[in-house]
Coordinates of N, CA and C in Angstrom, one line a residue:
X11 N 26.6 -3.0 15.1 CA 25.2 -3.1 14.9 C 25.0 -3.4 13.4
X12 N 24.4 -4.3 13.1 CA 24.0 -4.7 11.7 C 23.2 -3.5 11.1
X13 N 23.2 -3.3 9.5 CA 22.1 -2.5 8.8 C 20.7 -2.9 8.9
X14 N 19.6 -1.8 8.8 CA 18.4 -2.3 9.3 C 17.6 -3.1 8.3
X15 N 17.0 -3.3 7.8 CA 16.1 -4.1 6.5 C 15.2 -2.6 6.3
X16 N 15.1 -2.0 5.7 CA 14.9 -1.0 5.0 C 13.9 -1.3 3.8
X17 N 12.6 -1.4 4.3 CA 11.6 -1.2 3.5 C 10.4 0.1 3.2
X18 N 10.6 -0.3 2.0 CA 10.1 1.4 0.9 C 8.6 1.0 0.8
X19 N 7.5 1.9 1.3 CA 6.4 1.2 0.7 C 5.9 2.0 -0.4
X20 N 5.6 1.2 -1.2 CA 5.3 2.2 -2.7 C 3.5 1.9 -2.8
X21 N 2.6 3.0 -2.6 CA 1.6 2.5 -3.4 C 0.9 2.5 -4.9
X22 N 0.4 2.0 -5.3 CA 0.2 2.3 -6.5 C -0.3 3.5 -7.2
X23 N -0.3 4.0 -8.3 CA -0.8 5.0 -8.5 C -2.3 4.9 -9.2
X24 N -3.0 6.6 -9.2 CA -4.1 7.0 -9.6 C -4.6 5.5 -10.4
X25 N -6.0 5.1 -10.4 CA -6.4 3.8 -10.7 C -7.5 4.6 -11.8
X26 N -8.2 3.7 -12.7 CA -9.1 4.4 -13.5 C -10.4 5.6 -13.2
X27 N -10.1 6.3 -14.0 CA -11.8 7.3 -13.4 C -12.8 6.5 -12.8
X28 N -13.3 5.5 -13.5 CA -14.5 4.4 -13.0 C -14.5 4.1 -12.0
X29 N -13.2 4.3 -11.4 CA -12.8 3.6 -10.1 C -12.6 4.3 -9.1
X30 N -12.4 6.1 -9.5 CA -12.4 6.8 -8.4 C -13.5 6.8 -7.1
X31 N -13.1 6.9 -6.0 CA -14.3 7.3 -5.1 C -15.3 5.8 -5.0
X32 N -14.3 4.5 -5.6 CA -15.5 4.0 -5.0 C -14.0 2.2 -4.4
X33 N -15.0 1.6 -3.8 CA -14.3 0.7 -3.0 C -13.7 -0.9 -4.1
X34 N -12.5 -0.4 -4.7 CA -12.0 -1.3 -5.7 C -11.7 -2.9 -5.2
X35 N -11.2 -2.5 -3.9 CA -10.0 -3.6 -3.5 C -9.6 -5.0 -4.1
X36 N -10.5 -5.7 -4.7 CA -10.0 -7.0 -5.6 C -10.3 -7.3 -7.1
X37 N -10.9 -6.3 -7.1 CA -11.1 -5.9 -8.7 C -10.0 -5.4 -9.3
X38 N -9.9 -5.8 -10.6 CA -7.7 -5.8 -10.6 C -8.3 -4.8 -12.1
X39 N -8.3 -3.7 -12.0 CA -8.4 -2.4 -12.7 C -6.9 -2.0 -13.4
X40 N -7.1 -1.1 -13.9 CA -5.5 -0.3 -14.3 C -5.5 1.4 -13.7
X41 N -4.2 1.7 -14.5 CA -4.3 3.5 -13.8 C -4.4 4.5 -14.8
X42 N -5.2 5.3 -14.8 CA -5.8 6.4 -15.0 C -4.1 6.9 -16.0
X43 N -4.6 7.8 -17.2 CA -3.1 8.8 -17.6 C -2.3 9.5 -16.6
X44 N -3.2 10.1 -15.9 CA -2.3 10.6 -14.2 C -1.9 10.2 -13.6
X45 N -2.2 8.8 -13.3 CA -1.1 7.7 -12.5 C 0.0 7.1 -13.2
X46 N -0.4 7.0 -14.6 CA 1.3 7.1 -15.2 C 2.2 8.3 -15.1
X47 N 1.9 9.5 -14.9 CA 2.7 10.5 -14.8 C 2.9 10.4 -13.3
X48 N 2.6 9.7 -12.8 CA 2.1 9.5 -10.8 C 3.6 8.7 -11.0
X49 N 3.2 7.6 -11.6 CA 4.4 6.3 -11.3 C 5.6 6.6 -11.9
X50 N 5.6 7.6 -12.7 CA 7.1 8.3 -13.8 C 7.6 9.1 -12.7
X51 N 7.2 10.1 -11.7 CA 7.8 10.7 -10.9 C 8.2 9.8 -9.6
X52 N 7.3 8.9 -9.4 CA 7.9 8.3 -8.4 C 8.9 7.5 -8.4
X53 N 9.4 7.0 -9.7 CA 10.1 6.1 -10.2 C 11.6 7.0 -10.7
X54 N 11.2 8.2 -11.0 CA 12.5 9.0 -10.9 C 13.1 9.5 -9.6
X55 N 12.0 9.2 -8.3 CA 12.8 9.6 -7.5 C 13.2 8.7 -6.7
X56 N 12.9 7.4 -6.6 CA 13.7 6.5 -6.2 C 14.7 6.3 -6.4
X57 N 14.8 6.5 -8.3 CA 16.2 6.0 -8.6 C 17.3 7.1 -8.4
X58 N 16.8 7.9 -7.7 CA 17.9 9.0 -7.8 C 18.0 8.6 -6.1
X59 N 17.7 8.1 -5.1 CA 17.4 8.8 -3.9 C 17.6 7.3 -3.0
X60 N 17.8 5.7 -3.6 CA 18.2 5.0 -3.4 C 18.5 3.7 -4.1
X61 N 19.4 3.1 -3.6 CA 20.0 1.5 -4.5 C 19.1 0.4 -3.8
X62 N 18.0 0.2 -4.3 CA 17.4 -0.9 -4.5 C 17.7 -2.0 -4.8
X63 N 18.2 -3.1 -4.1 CA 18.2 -4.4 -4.0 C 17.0 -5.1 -4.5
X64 N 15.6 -5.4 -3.5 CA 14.8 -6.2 -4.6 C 13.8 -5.5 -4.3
X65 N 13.2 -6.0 -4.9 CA 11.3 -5.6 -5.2 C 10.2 -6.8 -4.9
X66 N 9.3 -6.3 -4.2 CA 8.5 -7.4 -3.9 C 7.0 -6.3 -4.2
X67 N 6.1 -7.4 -5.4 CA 4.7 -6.5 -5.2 C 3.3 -7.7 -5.2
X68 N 2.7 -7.3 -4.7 CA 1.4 -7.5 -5.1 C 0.8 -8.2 -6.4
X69 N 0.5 -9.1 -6.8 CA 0.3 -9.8 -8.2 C -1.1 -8.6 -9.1
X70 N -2.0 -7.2 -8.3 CA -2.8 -6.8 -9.4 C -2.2 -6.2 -10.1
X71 N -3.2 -5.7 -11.2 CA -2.4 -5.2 -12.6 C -2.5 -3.6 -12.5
X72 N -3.2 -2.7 -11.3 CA -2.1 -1.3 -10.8 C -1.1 -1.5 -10.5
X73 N -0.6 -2.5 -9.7 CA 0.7 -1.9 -9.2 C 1.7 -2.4 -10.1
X74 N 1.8 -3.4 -10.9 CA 2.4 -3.7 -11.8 C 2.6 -2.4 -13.3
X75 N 1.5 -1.9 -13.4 CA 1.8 -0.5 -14.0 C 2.6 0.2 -13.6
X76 N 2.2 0.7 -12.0 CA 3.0 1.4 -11.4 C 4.4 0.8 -11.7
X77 N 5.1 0.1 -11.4 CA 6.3 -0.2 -11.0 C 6.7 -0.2 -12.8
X78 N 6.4 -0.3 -13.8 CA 6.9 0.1 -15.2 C 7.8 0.9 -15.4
X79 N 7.8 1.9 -14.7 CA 8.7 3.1 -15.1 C 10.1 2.4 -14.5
X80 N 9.7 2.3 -12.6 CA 11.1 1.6 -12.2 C 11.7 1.0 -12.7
X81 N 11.0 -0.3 -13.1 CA 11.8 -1.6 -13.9 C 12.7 -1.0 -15.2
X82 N 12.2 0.2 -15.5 CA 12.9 0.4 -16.6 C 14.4 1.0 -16.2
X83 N 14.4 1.3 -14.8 CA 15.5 2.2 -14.7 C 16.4 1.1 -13.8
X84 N 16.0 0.5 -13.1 CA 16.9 -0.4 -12.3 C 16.9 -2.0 -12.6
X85 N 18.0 -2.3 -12.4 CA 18.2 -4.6 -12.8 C 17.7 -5.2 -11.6
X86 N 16.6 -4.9 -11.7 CA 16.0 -5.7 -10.5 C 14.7 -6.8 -10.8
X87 N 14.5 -7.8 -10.4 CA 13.6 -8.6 -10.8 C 12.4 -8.7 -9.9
X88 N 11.6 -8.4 -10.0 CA 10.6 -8.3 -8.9 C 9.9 -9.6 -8.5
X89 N 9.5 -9.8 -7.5 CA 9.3 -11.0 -6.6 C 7.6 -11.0 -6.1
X90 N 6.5 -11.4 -6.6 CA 5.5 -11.5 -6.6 C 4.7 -12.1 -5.6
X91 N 4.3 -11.5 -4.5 CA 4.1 -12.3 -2.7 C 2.6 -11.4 -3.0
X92 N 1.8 -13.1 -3.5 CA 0.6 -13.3 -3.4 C -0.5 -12.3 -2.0
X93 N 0.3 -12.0 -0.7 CA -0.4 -11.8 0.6 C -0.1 -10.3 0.7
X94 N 0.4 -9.8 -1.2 CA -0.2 -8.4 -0.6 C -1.3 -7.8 -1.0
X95 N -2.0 -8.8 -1.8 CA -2.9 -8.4 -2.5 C -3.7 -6.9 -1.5
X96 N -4.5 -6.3 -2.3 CA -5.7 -5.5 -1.4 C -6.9 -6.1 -1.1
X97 N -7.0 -5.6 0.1 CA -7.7 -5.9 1.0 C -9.3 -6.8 0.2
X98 N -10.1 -7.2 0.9 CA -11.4 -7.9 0.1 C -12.3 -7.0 0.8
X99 N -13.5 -6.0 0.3 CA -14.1 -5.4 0.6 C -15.4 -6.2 0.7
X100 N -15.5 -7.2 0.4 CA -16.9 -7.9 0.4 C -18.1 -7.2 -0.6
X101 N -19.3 -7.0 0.1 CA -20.2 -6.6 -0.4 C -19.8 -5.0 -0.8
X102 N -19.5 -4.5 0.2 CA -18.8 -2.9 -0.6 C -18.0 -3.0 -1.7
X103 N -17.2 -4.5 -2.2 CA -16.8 -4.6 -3.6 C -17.5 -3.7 -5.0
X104 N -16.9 -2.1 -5.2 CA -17.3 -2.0 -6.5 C -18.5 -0.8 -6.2
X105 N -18.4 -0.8 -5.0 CA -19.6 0.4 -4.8 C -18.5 1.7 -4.3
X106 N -19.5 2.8 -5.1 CA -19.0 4.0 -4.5 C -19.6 4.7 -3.8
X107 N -18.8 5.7 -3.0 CA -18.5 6.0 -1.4 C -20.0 6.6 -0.9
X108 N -20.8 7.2 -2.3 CA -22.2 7.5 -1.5 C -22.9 6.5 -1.7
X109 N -23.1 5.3 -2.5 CA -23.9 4.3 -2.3 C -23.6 3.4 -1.3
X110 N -22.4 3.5 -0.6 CA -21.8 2.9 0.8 C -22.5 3.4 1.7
X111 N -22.9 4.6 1.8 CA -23.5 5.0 2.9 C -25.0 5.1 3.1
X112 N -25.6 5.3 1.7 CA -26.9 4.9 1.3 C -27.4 3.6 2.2
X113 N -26.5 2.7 1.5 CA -27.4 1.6 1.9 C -26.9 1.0 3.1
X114 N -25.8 1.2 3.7 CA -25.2 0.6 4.5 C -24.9 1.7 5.9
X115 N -25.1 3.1 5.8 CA -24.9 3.6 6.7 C -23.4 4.2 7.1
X116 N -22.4 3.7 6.2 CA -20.9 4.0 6.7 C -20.3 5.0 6.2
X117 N -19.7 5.9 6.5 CA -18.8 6.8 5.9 C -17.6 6.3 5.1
X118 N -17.2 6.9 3.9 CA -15.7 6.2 3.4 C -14.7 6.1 4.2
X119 N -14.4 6.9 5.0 CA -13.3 7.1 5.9 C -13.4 6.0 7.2
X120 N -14.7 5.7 7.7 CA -14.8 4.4 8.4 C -14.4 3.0 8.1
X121 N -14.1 2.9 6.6 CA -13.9 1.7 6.5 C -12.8 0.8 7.7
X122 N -12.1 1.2 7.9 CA -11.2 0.6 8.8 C -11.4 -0.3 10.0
X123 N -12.5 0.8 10.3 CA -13.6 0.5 12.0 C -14.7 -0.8 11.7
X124 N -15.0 -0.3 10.8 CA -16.1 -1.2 10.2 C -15.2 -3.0 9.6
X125 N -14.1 -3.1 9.3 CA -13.4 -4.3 8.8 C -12.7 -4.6 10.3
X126 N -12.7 -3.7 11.0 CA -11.9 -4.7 12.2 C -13.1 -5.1 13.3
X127 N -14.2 -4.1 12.6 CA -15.2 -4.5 13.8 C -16.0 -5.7 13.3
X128 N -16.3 -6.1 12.2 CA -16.8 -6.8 11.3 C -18.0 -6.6 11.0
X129 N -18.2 -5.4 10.6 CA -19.4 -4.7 10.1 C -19.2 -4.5 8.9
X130 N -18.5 -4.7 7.9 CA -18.3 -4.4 6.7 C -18.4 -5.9 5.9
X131 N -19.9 -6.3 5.2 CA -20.8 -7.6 4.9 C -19.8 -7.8 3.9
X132 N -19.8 -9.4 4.2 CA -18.7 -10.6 3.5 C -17.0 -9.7 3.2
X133 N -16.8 -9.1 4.3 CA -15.3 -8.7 3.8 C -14.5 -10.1 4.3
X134 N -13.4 -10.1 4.0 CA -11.7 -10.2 4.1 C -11.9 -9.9 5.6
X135 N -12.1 -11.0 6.6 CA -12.1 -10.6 8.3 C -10.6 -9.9 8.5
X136 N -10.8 -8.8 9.0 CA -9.4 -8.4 9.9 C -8.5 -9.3 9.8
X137 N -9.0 -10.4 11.3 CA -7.7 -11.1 11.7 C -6.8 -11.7 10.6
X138 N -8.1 -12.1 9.7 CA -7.4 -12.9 8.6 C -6.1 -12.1 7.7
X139 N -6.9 -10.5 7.4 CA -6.0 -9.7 6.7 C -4.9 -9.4 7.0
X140 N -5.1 -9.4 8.8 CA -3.5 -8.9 9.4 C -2.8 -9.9 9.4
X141 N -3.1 -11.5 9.3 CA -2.1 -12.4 9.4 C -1.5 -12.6 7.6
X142 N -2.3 -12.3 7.2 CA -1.9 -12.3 5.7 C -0.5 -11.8 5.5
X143 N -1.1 -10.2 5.4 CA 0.2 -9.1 5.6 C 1.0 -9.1 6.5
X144 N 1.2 -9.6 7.6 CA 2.3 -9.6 8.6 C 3.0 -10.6 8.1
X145 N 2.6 -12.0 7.5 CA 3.0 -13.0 6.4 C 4.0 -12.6 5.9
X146 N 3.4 -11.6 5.0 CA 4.0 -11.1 4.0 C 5.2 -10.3 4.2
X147 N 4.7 -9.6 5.2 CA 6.1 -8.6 5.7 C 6.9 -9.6 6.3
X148 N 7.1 -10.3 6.9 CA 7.9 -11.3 8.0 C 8.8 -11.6 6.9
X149 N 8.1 -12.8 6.0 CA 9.2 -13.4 4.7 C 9.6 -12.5 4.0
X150 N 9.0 -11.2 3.6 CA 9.9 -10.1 3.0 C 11.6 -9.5 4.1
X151 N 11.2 -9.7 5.7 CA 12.3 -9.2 6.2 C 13.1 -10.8 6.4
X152 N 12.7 -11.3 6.7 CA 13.3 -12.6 6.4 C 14.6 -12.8 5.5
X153 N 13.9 -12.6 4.3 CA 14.6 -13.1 3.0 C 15.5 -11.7 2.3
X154 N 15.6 -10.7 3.0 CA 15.9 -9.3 2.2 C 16.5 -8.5 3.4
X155 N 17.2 -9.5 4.4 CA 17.9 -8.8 5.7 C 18.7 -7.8 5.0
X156 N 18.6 -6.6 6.2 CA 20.0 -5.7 5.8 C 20.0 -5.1 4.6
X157 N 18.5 -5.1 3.6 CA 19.0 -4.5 2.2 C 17.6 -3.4 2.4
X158 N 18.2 -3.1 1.4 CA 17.0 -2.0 0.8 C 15.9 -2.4 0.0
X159 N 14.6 -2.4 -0.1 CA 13.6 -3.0 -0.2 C 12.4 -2.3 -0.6
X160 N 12.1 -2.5 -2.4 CA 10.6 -1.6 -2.6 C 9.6 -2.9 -2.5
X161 N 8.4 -2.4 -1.9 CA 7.3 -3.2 -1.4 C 6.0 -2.5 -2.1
X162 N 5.5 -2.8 -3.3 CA 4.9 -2.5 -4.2 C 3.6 -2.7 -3.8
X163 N 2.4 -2.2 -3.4 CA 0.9 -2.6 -3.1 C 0.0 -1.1 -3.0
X164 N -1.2 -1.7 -1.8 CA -1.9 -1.0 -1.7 C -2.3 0.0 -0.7
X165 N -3.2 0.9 -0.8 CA -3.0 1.5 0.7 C -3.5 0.9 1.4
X166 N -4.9 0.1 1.5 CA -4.8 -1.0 2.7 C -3.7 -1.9 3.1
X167 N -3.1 -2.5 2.3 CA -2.1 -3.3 2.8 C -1.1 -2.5 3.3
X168 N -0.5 -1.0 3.1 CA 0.4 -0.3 3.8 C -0.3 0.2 5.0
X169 N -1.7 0.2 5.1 CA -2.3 0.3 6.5 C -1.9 -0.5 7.4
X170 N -2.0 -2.2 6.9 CA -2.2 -3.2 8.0 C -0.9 -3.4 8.4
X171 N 0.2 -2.9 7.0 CA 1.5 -3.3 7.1 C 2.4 -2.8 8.3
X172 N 1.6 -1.1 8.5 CA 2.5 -0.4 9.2 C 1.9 -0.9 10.9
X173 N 0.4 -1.2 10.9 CA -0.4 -1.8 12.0 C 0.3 -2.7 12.7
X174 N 0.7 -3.6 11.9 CA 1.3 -4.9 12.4 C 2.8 -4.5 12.7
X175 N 3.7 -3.8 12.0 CA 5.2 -3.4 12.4 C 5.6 -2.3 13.9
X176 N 4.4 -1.5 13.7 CA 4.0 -0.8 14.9 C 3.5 -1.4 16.2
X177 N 2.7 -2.4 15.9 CA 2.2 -3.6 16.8 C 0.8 -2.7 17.5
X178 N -0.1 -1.8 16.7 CA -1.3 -1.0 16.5 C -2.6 -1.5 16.4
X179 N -3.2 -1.1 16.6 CA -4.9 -1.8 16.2 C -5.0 -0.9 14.5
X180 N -5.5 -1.6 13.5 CA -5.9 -1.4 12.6 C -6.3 -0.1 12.2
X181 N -7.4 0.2 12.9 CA -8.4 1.4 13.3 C -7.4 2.6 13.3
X182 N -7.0 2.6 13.9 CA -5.7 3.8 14.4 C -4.9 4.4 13.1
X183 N -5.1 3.3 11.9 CA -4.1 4.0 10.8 C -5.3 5.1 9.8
X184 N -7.0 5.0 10.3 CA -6.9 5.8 9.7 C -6.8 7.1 9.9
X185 N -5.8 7.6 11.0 CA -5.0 9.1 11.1 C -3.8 9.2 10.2
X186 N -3.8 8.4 9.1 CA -2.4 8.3 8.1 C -2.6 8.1 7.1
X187 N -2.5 9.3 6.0 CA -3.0 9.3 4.7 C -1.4 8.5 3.9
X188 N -2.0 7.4 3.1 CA -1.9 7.0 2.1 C -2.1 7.4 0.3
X189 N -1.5 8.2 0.0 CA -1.7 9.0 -1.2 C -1.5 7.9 -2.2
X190 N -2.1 8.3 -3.4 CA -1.4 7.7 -4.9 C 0.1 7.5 -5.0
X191 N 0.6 6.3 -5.4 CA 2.1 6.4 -5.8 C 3.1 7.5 -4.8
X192 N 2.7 6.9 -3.6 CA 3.4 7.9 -2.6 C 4.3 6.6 -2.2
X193 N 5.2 7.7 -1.1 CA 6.8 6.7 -0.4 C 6.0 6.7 1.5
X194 N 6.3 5.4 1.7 CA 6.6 5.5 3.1 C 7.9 4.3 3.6
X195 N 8.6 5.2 4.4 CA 9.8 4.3 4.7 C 10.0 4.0 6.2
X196 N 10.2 2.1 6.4 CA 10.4 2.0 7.8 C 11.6 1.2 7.2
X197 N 12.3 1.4 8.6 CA 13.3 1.2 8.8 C 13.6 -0.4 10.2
X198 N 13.8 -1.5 10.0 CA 13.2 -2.5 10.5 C 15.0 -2.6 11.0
X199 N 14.9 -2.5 12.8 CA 16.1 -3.0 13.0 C 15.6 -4.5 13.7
X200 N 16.6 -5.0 14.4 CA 16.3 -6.5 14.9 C 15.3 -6.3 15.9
X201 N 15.6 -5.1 16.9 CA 14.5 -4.8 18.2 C 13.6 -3.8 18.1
X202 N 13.9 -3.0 16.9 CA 12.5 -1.6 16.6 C 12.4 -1.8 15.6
X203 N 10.9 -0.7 15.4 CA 11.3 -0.3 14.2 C 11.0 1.2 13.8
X204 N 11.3 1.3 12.7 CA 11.6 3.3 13.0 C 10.7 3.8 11.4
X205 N 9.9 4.6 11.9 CA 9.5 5.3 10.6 C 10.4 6.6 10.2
X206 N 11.1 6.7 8.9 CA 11.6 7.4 8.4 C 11.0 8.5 7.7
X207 N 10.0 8.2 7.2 CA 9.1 9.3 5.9 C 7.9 8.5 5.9
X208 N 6.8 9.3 5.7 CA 5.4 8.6 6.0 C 5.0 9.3 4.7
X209 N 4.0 8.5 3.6 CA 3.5 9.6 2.9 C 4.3 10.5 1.4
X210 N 5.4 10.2 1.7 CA 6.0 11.3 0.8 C 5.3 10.5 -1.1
X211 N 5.1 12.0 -1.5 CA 4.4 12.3 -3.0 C 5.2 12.6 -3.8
X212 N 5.9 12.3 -4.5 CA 6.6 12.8 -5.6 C 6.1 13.8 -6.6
X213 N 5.2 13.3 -6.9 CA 4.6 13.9 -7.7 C 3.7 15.6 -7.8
X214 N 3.6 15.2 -6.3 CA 3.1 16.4 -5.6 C 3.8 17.5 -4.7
X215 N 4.9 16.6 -4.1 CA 5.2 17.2 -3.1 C 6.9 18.1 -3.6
X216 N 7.6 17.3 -4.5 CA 8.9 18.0 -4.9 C 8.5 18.8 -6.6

């Protein structure tokens, strides 16, 4: 039986105060002093805890912070796949979570329901998002068979990512918290695929 393609999902860490609590997605922000202490622990525990082959992230300028620490510790050249960007929130671009509901009626936590249902004005349509990221994932297993794999992005995109690998409706991931600069690991054989660790926090959790 061949090794499985082993993909690490890393999200980015803590993003600016301005930006807490409210719906960032394509606005290319940086991270907060706590998300560098976010990305320093998560970047020590990868390198203790596996051999990373390559790195593929997202072109904004959080996750590229985030991944600073790693690059400093491992020879790896990271590989920049445009389709992981985060998600396009449309008109919720840039508003926070009680002016989301003010004017629009939605709860933060519904975002999900509201993008697949297409209630969420001028977003990034679902279908479009899931073929994006499935995109993205495919050529990442494609090109990175059999190795070990950090996949640098966002928590939408590790939503849609796990949606699509699971073969799930969208909606359903939001029973699965996505923390700051947290680990989730699947495990991609030729016929399944296997979640290993969902979530795990470095920073928080060891």
């Amino acid at each position: 039986m061949s090794a499985p393609t082993r993909l690490l999902f890393l999200r980015h860490a803590e993003v600016e105060t301005a930006y807490h609590r409210v719906f960032g997605g394509r606005i290319d922000m940086g991270i907060s002093d706590l998300g560098r202490s976010q990305a320093e622990a998560l970047a020590g525990f990868l390198h203790r805890k596996f051999s990373i082959d390559a790195i593929y992230a997202s072109p904004m300028r959080r996750v590229w912070l985030t991944l600073e620490p790693l690059l400093a510790r491992v020879q790896v050249e990271p590989r920049v796949v445009d389709g992981l960007r985060e998600v396009d929130f449309g008109h919720w671009t840039g508003l926070g979570w009680d002016a989301v509901r003010q004017r629009y009626g939605a709860r933060a936590f519904e975002w999900l329901d509201h993008l697949e249902n297409g209630t969420m004005a001028g977003a990034e349509p679902a279908s479009a998002f899931r073929a994006r990221v499935q995109g993205a994932v495919e050529h990442i297993l494609g090109e990175a068979q059999g190795r070990t794999v950090a996949v640098a992005c966002h928590g939408g995109v590790i939503r849609m990512a796990l949606a699509a690998l699971l073969d799930l409706p969208l909606s359903k991931m939001r029973h699965l918290e996505i923390d700051y600069a947290s680990l989730t690991w699947v495990d991609c054989h030729d016929h399944k695929r296997e979640v290993q660790l969902h979530n795990l926090v470095p920073w928080r959790d060891l």
